Amino acid sequence: MRARTFGRTGRQVSEIGFGAWAIGASWGHVDESDAIAALNTALDAGVTFIDTADVYGDGRSEKLIARVLRERGGPRPFVATKAGRRLQPHVAAGYTADALAGFVDRSRDYLEMETLDLLQLHCPPTDAYYHLEVFAALDDLVAAGKIANYGVSVERIEEGLKALEYPGVVSIQIIFNIFRQRPIERLFQRALESETAIIARVPLASGLLTGKMKADTHFDASDHRQFNRHGEAFDVGETFSGVPYEAGLAAVERIRPLVGGNVTMAQFALKWILTFDAVTVAIPGAKNEQQARANADAATLPPLDAETMAALKTIYDEDIRPFVHQRW
């Protein structure tokens, strides 16, 4: 497992991380034993970056991570969590110093960490990025020793660019995959210039880029791929990267011939992400140990050649770009 430097923190993290949304909630039922096995398998494979949030199963994800790390002992991986989505209503005015401190204290308790490695604002309303007091409150939490670093998880490119104006922001988490290529245009260069880490989330487009889905694939009622198809619960871009399901399936069939050898399409899609130097870590989810092992193995693949990269850009431009490019 190759390591990359996590921006200005200087910390080294594995280029494939573990996205812990699926073991919390909203991806169908995941047995606790499967969740624990997935985490242990990822860590055994050299994964040293875990991404979670306080709302993933209302703390279930954070508690499972704490349990696994306590039982394993030894050096801890870099654990990133998020806060803000527990606000009701979820509005910029809710991001007060008191609210953020309360969220941080709960995550410190659930993760069993005196100081959180990284706290990320969890896709706050765009207006929050224009409130200096929000970022001042995060600076105060750093000064108090409750968080070591902070970053933002964004929906839109413009939010990421705005966040870069705050010197304390060490990382930006954004949707980036073969079906969401706009970050390449401006955000990545700005991140490299400012030594800001990029966390690539939804790297498999909610499973579309595994190549395993079909028109009649069934999703459980508790799975966001069923209940958030049209953005009913949160931003529709989080589900299938905002690509209409049928259009995504058609594009996958154009990608399939490009995947060679014994490589899975999921591994191929992850390797595409790692081609970009601005990306610090990609965070695929895993609901069991087999998925966790396969995700980690993607880091061992050789780079994709220029012809393949160009073909993927053409598929994006022709089949996907009209649905997503200017939207996020």
Phi, psi and omega in degrees: 000119178284151178249151175230153181280129182277075175055218185286352178291334184080354180290142175265130179228154178294145183286340167253122178254193180237113175274120191258022175292314186298328181277356177265301183185175169072015175230030187082174183289134174232117179299146179301322180295322177293320179298315180294319179296320179297315179298312181297320180296317178299315181294321177297330181277000177103006177292130181233017179224125178237133179243129180218191177200156182292339181267357180286097184071026180052042178106349181302314182299312180299317181294321178296319178298314180300318180298313181297315182293324177294317182290327180284321185068190178076191181300137180273143171288171175283121182246120178251134175233179184223159180213153175128330185283354176279352178295135175228109000283160181273088182230159183302323182297341180282346183278063180272165178299319181294317181296314180297320179297321178294318178298316181297317181296321179294317179294322176299321179291311183293322180274353180057047180233128177294319179232123178288136179298316182207125172252130179244134169296132191265085179047059180290164174303148184307323183299334182298332181289350180256009179251103182300330183294334177296314182283332174295323178295323177293321176300320179295323179292327174294313181299328180280354179080012181275331174227145179274324183209162173220156179211192180226146170251122189241158171265319188249148176305316183299326177294320178296317179296320177295318181299330180295346178286344181264119187296340181278348181285113182261349184208152174232126175257130185211153175291124179211121178196183181303332180266358179222086190257358184300328179305337181297328192292312183230317189299317184297318180295318179295323179294317178298317182297325183261004182055046178259130181290145175244123176256117183269109180258169185049047187292340180250018178053049179059029177100347178303320184277010168278341182076010185262352186268153180227173181300330183257015177299132181262136176242137180299154180299336180273004182263128182299339177290350173256311189270353181238026183304328184240021178078029182293329186251326178201185186306129183296340178296341179283345182249116184056028180059020180083004180275130175306136189306313183294321178295322178296318179298320180294319179294323178301322180292332174286330179284325189310316181294344181279345183272118186249169174061217181266015181281137174277160179296326178299315179295320177302315181293323177292320180295325176303315180299318184288351177295335187267121184298333181291335180286127177272314183206138172259140188238070174294148175274166177210132180258356178202174185291329179296316178295319180297318180293317181295320178299313181297323181294340179301332181293340184273354184286152175290158180299150175286142183280168185298324180295318179294317179300319180294321179296320179293324177295321179295317178299317178299310183299321185275322189253333189245320185312315182301334183275333193231335198299310182272356184279326182236000000 
